Structure formats: structure tokens, C-alpha cells
Coordinates of C-alpha atoms in Angstrom, one line a residue:
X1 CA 27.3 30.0 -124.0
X2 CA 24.9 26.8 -123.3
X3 CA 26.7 24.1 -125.6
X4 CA 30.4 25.4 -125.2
X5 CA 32.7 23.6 -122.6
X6 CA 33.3 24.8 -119.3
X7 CA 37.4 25.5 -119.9
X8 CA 37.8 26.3 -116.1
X9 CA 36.8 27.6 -112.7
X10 CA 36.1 31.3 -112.5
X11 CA 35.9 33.4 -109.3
X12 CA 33.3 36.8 -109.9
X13 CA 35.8 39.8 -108.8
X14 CA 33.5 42.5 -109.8
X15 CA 29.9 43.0 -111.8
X16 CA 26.9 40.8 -112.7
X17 CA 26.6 37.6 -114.5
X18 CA 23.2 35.6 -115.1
X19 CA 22.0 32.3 -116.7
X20 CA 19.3 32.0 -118.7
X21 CA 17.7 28.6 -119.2
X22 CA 15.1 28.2 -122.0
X23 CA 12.9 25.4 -120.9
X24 CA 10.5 26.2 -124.3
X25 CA 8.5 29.1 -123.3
X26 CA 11.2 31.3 -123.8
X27 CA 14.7 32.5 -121.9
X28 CA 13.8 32.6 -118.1
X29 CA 16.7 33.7 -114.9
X30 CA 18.0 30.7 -113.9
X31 CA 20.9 32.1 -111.3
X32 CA 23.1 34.6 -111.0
X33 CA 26.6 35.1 -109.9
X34 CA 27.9 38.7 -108.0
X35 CA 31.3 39.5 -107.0
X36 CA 32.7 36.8 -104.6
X37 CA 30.9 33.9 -106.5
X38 CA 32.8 31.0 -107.6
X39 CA 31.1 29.1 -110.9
X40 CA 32.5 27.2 -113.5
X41 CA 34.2 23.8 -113.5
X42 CA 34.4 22.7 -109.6
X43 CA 36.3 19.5 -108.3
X44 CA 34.2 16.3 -108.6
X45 CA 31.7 18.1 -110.5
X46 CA 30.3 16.5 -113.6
X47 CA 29.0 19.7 -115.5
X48 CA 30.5 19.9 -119.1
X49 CA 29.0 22.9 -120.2
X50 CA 26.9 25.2 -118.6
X51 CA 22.9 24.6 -118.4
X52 CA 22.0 28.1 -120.3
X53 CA 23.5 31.2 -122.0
X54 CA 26.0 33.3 -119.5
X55 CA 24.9 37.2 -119.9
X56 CA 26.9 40.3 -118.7
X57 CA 24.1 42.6 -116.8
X58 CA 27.2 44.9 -116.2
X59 CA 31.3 45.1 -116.6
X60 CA 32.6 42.2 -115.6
X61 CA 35.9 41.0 -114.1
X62 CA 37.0 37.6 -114.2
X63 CA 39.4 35.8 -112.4
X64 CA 40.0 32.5 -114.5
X65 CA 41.9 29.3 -113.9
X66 CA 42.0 26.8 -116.6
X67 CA 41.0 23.4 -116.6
X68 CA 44.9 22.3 -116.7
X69 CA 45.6 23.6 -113.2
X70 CA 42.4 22.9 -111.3
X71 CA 43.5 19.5 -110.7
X72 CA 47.0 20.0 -108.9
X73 CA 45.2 23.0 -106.9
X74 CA 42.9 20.2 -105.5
X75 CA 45.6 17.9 -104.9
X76 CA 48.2 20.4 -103.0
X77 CA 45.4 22.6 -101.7
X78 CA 43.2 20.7 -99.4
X79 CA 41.7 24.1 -97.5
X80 CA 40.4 25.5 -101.1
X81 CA 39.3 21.9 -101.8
X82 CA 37.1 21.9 -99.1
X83 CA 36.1 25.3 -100.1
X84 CA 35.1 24.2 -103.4
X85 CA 33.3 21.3 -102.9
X86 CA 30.9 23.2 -100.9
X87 CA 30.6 25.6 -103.1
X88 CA 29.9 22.6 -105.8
X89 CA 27.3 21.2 -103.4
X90 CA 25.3 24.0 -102.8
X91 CA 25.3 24.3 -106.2
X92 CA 23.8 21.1 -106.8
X93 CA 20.7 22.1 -104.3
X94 CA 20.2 25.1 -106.1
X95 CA 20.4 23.2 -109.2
X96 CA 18.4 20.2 -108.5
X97 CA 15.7 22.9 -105.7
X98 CA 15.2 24.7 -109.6
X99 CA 14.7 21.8 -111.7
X100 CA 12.3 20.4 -109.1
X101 CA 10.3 23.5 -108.7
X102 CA 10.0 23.9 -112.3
X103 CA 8.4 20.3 -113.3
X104 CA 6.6 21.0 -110.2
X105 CA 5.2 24.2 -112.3
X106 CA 5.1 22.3 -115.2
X107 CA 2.8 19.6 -113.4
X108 CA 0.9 22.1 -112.1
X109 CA -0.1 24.0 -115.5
X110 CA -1.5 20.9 -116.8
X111 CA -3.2 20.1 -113.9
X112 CA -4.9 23.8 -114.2
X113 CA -5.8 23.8 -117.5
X114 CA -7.4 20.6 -117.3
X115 CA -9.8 21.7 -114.2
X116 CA -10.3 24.8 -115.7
X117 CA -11.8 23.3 -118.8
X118 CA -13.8 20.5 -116.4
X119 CA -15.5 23.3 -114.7
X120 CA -16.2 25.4 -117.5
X121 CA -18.5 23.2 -119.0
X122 CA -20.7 22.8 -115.9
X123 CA -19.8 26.4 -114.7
X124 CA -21.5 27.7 -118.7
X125 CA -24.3 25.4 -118.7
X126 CA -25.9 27.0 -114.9
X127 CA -24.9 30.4 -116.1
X128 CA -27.1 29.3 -119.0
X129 CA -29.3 27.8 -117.5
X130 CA -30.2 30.5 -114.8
X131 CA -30.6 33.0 -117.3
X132 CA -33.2 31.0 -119.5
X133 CA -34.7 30.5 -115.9
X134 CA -35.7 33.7 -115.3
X135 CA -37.9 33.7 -118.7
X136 CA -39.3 30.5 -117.7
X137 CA -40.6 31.8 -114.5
X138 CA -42.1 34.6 -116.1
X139 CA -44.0 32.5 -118.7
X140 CA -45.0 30.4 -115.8
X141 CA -46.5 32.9 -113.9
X142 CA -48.7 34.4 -117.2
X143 CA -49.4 30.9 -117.8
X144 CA -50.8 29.9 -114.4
X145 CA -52.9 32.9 -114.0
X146 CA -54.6 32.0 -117.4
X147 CA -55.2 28.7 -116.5
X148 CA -56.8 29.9 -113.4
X149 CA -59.3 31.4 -115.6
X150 CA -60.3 28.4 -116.5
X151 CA -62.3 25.4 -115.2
X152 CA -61.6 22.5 -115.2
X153 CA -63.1 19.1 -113.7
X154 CA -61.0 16.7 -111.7
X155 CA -60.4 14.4 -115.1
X156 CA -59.0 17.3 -116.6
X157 CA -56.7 17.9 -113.8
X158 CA -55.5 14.6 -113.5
X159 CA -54.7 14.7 -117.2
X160 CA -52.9 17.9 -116.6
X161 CA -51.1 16.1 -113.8
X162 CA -50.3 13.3 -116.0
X163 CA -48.2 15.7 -118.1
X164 CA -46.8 17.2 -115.5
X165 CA -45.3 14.0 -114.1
X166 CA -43.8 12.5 -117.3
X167 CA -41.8 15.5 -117.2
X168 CA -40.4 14.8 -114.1
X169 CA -40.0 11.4 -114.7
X170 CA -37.4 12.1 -117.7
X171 CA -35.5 14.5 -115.7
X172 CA -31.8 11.6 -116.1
X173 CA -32.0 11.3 -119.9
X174 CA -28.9 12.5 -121.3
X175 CA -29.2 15.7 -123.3
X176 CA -30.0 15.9 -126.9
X177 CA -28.2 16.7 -129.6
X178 CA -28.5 19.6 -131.2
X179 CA -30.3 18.2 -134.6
X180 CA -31.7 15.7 -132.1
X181 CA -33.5 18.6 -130.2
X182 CA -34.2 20.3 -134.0
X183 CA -36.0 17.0 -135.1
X184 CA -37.9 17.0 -131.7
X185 CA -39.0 20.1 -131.7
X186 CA -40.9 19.9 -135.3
X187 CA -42.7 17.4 -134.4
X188 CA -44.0 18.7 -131.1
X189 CA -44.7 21.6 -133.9
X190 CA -46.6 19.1 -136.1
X191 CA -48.7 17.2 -133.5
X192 CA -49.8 21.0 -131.8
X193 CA -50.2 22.1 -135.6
X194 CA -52.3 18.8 -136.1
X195 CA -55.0 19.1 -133.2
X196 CA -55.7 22.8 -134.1
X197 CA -53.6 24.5 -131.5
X198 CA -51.3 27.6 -131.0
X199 CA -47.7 26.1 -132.1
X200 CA -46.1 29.3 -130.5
X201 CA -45.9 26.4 -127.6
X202 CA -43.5 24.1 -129.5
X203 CA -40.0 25.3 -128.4
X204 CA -41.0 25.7 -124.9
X205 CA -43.0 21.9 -125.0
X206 CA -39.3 20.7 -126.6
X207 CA -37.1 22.2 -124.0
X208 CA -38.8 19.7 -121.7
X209 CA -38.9 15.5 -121.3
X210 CA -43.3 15.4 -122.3
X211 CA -44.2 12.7 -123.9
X212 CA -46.6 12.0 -127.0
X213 CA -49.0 9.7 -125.3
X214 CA -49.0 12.0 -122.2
X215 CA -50.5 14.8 -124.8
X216 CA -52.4 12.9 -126.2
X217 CA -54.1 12.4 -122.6
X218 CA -54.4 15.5 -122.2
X219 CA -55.9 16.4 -125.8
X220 CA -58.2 13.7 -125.2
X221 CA -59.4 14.8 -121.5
X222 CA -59.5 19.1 -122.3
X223 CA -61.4 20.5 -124.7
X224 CA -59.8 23.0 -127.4
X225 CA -60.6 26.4 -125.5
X226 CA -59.2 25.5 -122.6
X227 CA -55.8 22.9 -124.0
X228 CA -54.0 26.5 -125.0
X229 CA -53.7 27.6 -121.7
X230 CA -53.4 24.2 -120.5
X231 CA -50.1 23.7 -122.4
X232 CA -48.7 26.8 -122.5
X233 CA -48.7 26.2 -118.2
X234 CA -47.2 22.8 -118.8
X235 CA -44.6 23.6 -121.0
X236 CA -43.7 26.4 -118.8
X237 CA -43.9 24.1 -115.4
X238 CA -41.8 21.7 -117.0
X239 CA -39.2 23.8 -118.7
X240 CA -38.4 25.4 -114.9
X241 CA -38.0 21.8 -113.5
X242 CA -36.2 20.7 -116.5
X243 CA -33.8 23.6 -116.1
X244 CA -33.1 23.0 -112.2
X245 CA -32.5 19.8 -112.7
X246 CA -29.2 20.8 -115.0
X247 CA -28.4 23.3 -112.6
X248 CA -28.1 20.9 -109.7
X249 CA -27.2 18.0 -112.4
X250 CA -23.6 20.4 -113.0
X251 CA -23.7 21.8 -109.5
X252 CA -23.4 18.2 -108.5
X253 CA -20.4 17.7 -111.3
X254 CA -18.6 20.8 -110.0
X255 CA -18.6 19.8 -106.6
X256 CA -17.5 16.1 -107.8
X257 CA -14.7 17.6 -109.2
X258 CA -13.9 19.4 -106.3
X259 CA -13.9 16.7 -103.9
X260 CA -11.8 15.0 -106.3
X261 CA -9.0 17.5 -106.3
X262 CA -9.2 17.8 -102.4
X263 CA -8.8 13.7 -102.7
X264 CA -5.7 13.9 -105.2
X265 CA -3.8 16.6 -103.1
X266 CA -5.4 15.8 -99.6
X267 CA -4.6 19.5 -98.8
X268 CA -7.0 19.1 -95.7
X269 CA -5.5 16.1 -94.5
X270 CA -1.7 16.5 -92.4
X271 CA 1.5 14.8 -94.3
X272 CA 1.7 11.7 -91.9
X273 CA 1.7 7.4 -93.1
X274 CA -1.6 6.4 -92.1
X275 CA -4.0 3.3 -94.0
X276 CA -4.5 4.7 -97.3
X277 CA -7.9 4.2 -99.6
X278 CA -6.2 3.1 -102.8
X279 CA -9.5 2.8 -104.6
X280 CA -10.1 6.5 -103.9
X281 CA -6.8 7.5 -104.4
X282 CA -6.8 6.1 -108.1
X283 CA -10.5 7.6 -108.8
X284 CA -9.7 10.6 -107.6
X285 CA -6.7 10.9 -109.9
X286 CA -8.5 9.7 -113.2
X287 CA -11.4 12.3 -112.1
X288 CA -8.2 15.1 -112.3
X289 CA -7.1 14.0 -115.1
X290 CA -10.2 12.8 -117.3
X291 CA -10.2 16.4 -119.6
X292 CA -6.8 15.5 -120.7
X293 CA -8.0 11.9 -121.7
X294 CA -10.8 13.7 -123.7
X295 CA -8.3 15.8 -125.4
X296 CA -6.9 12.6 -127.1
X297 CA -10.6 10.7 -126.9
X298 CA -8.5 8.1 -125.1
X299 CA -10.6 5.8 -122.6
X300 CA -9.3 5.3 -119.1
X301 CA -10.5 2.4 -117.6
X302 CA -10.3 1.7 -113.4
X303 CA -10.7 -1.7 -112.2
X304 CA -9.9 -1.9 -108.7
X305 CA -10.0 -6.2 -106.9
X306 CA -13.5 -5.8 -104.5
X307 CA -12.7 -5.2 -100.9
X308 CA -9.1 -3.8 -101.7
X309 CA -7.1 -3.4 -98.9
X310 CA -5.7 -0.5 -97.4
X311 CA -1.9 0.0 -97.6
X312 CA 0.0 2.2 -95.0
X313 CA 1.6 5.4 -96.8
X314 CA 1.6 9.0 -97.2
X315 CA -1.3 9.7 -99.2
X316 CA -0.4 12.7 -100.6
X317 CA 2.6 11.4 -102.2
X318 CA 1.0 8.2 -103.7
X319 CA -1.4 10.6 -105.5
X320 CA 1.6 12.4 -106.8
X321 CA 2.6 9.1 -107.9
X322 CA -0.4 7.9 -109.3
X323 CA -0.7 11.8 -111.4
X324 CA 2.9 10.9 -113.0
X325 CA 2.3 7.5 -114.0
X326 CA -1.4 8.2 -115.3
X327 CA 0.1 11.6 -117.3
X328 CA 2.6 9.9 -118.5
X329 CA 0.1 7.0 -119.7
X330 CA -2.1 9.6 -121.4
X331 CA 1.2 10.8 -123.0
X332 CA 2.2 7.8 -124.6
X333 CA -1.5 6.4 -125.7
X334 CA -2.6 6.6 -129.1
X335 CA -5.3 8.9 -130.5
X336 CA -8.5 6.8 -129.3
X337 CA -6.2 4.7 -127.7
X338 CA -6.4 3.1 -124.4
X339 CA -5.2 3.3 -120.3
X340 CA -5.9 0.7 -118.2
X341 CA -5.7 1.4 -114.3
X342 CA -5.5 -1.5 -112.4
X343 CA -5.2 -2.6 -108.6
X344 CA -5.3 -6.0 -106.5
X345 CA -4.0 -7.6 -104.0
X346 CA -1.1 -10.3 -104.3
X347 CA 0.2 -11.5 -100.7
X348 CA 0.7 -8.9 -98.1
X349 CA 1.2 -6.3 -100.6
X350 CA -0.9 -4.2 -103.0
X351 CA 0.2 -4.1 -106.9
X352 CA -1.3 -1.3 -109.1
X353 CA -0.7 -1.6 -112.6
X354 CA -0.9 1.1 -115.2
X355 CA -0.9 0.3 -118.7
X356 CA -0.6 2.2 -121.9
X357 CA -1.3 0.9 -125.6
X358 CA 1.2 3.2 -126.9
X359 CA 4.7 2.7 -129.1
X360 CA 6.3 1.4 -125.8
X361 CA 9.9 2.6 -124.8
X362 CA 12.9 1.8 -127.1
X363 CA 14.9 -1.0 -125.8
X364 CA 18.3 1.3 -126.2
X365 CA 16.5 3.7 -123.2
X366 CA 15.2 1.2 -120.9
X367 CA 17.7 1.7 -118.4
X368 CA 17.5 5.3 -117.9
X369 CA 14.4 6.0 -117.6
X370 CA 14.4 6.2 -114.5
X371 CA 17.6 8.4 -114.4
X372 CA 16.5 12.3 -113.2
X373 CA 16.2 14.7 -116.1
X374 CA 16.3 11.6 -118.5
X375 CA 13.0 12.8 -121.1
X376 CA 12.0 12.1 -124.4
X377 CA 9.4 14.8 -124.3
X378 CA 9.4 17.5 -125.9
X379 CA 10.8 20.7 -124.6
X380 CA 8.5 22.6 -122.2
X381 CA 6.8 19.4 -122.1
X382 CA 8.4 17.5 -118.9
X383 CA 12.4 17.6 -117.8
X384 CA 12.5 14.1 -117.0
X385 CA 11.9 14.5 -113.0
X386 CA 8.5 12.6 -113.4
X387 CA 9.6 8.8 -113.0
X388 CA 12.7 9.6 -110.6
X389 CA 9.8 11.7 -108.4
X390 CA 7.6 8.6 -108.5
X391 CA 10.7 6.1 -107.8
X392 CA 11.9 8.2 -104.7
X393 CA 8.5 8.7 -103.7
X394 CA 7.6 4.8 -104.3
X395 CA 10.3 4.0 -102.1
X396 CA 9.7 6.6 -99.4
X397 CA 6.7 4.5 -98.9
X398 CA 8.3 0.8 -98.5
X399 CA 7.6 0.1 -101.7
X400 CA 8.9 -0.7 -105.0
X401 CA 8.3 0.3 -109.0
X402 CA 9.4 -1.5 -112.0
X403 CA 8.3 -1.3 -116.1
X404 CA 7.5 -3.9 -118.7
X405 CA 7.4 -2.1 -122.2
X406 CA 6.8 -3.2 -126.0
X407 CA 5.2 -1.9 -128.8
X408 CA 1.7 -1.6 -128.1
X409 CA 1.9 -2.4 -124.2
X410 CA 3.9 -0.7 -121.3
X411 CA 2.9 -1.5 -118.2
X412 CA 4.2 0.0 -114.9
X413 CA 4.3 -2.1 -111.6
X414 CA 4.0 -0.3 -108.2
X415 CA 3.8 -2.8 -105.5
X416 CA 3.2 -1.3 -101.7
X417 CA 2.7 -3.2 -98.4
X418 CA -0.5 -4.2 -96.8
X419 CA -1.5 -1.5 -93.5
X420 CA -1.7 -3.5 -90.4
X421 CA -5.2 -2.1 -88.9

């Protein structure tokens, strides 16, 4: 069982065992050992007990050789040593191939969920928005007809015109609130209500950017009869510019968000060191990971030295990098904390520099946090691959990682060598 010593080596002679790891999402196969498999304590191995709970699937025979022999068995026999060891070291790669795989997965979830909820919100408001389109069109096309009925002179029409364009002209402005858009509304109500005209035009006027004094105008230049129609073909004009210009406003986020995932993982680029935009790199990584930073309203700030050079690297893994160190900034940050991302260049190298305003790391841990499956996470939450990832990966570049940490301030170094171009 997981916590009980390994008391010796044991060689499967008949049946079915299996491990189950729980790494907090509940008991999960981790291996499993048929008839011929050796498990247990091998020679040079450093396991102390085993890394889940050993189940029976079937009878099971055992053949068992306690801890108190296995020594003089490597010492007088070098053949099953040899054996062994091999044995022990493919173990290892199945091991560490698991563990990889499984922060890997881990990675990957919060990677998922956070894109998911990115593209939600733009992906609701053009469902949204296309359906209220649809109406809009409708009432434009009633509305246009009646206003055909009408005549009007060229002053009218330029007033018309007038209101027209300060619609368009408000298309940026960020969108209300909702007591904002309440508030606007009534008085759209009040100022319709105040010149004598049909206020059934209100909600469709407030859906839109017109302006007072552009009403006004238009109150001024078109004569009561006629200002009915004349508004009811504005407000509908308006409202169906108004509404494509959110649809393309979150088309435009989606497809930002997009291109930023295709930046973090370069999956259309091949695995080869070429010059690598840092600046994009880094952008593209806070992009992936900004709905996590929202999750704990912490602010992630990017400050990148002007004309950064380029250093020479595999791109894809420095984004891998860049996704552990930024997570694991997020992690440690306060509540409406904050994460600074930071990148110049001293000499012929290029230092990026994440920093964290969170508890800092204990000064009893300092010197393993780097060590693989070292975490202080939570279970299901990370097992401690993240930092020894980053370090092998940092290195597999020419380049080199170190930490500074106190309470209220960690900062981790990455320092990478000029591209010569």
C-alpha cells in the first residue's frame, strides 16, 4: 500500500497486479505488472515505498526476496545485476514518461479552461448580437419605407444625416453598464416624451451612440409629422451599425486570441533554433493566460526595452517556459495583486524577468525548488515538473535561470544569448 515500505524485490509468477496513483481527481492506472514482471525494491534504486495502492485484478503468485538478501545477490550475481538494473531503468522512463505526461495534462487543462472562457465571452456576445440583428433589419426596413413616404428638403436630410453620423462616430466607446444603459435610456425617454413624440423609440434610440445635440438638430430642422418616422429610421439605422460593429469588435478578439495561441505553441512553425521575437513570445503568453489573471483580478503588466533583440532558440520551448513561470506567478500573487513581465537587454544576452508580489518562497525550500516533483501546490494542482521543465528547457537553449525570493517580491531571472543575424 502507498506509504508502506518496499520490504523487497518481487518477481510476478502468475496473475495481475496494478498501481493506482491518486493525483486529486481520484484513483487513476498508473502501471501494471503480469507474470514475468519484476517490481519492488531494485539495486540502486531509491524508491522507499511504492508511488500508489498495489491491487490484485486476479490470484496472484509472488515470488519474494527480502530486503536482507538483495544486496549479496547483487554482489555475487553480476548477470542478474545487470538484469536488474535494466529492469530499474526502464522503470524510471516509464515513471518519469508518466509524470511528464501527466503535468503535461495538467498544463493543458488550465490552458483549456482559460481559452474556453476567453472565447465565450466574444463567441455569446455575436450570437447575441446576430440575433437582435435580425429584428433590427426588420424595423429598418418598415422604418425606411415610411420615411420614403415622406418629404423632406435637403436641410432636413442633412439633419437626418447629422444623426446618422454621430452614430458612427461613437462606434469605440466601451459598453455601458447595465444601470448606465437603464439611466440612458430614460432620458432618451424624457427628451422624446418632452418634444411630443412617440417614446416607443426610446430603447431602440439607447441601443445606439446618438447624441442629444444631434437630436436636437434634427427636432429643430423636421417638423413633428414627419420627426416619428424620421427617428424610428434612425434608431433603427444606427442600432444595425451599432450591432456590426460588436460583431466584428469580438470577431476581431476571437481571432486575437487565436493568433495568440498559434504564437504560444507555434504549432505551424517546425521545432528548429532560429532568431526568436521575444516581445511576441511574452505577449502571446500573457494573451493565453490573461482569464486566469482575471480570475484573481490580478494585473499583468509587460514591459519589453524598445528594439529588443532577437535571441537564437527553439521557440516553442521558450513559450513553454515563459507559460510556467507566468502560471506559476499568477499562482503565487495576491488577490488584486500584481505580475510584472519584464525583458531587456544586458550585454550580448537577453534577461527576462518575472516578478510576483506574493508571500515569496520559504528560505528552508530554496534549494529545491528546482528539484523534479518538488511542489508546494496542492494536490491535482502541479507535481512539481514545472520549474525542472523550465530549467532543462532554459538550458537546452544556452541559457541560464536563477530566483531571488522574499516576502512580497520573487523574481525569476532567465538570461539567453543574443541571435547573430
Amino acid at each position: 500500500m502507498k506509504g508502506h515500505p518496499v520490504e523487497g524485490l518481487y518477481i510476478i509468477l502468475s496473475g495481475r497486479l496494478v498501481v493506482f496513483v491518486d493525483r486529486g481527481d481520484g484513483p487513476s492506472k498508473f502501471i501494471e505488472w503480469r507474470e514475468g514482471d519484476v517490481t519492488g525494491m531494485l539495486p540502486y534504486s531509491r524508491m522507499v515505498t511504492p508511488p500508489g495502492d498495489v491491487r490484485a485484478l486476479e490470484p496472484v503468485e509472488v515470488f519474494a526476496i527480502p530486503r536482507e538478501h538483495l544486496r549479496s545477490i547483487t554482489r555475487e550475481c553480476y548477470e542478474v545485476t545487470a538484469i536488474l538494473v535494466h529492469r530499474m531503468l526502464d522503470r524510471a522512463r516509464l515513471f518519469t514518461s508518466s509524470e511528464l505526461q501527466n503535468e503535461k495534462m495538467i498544463s493543458l487543462g488550465k490552458l483549456s479552461a482559460g481559452l474556453a472562457h476567453e472565447l465565450n465571452n466574444p463567441a455569446s456576445a455575436i450570437e447575441r448580437c446576430a440575433a437582435m440583428l435580425e429584428d433590427r433589419l426588420k424595423d429598418s426596413e418598415e422604418a425606411t419605407r415610411d420615411l420614403a413616404a415622406e418629404t423632406l428638403n435637403d436641410e432636413q436630410i442633412a439633419a437626418v444625416e447629422a444623426v446618422r453620423r454621430s452614430c458612427i462616430a461613437k462606434q469605440g466607446r466601451e459598453v455601458r453598464s447595465p444601470l448606465e444603459q437603464s439611466d440612458h435610456e430614460e432620458a432618451i425617454e424624457e427628451w422624446l416624451a418632452g418634444h411630443g413624440l412617440d417614446t416607443s423609440n426610446a430603447q431602440m434610440l439607447a441601443d445606439t451612440e446618438v447624441t442629444f445635440e444631434a437630436l436636437e438638430l434634427l427636432a429643430a430642422g423636421v417638423e413633428r409629422p414627419a420627426l416619428n418616422a424620421v427617428l424610428r429610421w434612425a434608431g433603427a439605422d444606427c442600432a444595425v451599425r451599432h450591432l456590426t460593429s460588436k460583431i466584428q469588435h469580438s470577431a476581431t478578439r476571437i481571432s486575437s486570441l487565436v493568433n495568440a495561441v498559434k504564437g504560444f505553441t507555434h504549432m505551424d512553425q517546425a521545432n528548429v533554433a532560429d532568431p526568436v521575437d521575444l516581445g511576441s513570445c511574452l505577449a502571446n503568453t500573457v494573451a493565453v493566460l490573461q482569464s486566469k489573471a482575471h480570475e484573481k483580478s490580478v494585473n499583468v503588466t509587460l514591459e519589453l526595452e524598445a528594439e529588443l533583440p532577437k535571441v537564437r532558440g527553439f521557440a516553442a520551448e521558450l513559450n513553454q517556459v515563459w507559460g510556467n513561470l507566468i502560471d506559476n506567478a499568477l499562482d503565487a500573487a495576491v488577490n488584486g495583486g500584481h505580475v510584472q513581465v519584464l525583458a531587456n537587454r544586458e550585454n550580448q544576452s537577453v534577461v527576462v524577468r518575472i516578478l510576483d508580489d506574493g508571500a515569496g518562497v520559504p528560505a528552508e525550500i530554496r534549494d529545491r525548488i528546482f528539484d523534479p516533483f518538488f511542489t508546494t501546490k496542492p494536490m491535482g494542482q502541479g507535481i512539481g515538473l514545472g520549474l525542472d521543465i523550465a530549467r532543462r528547457l532554459v538550458r537546452h537553449n544556452d541559457g541560464a535561470i536563477t530566483f531571488e525570493s522574499q516576502p512580497g517580491r520573487t523574481e525569476f531571472r532567465v538570461t539567453l544569448p543574443i541571435a547573430e543575424i
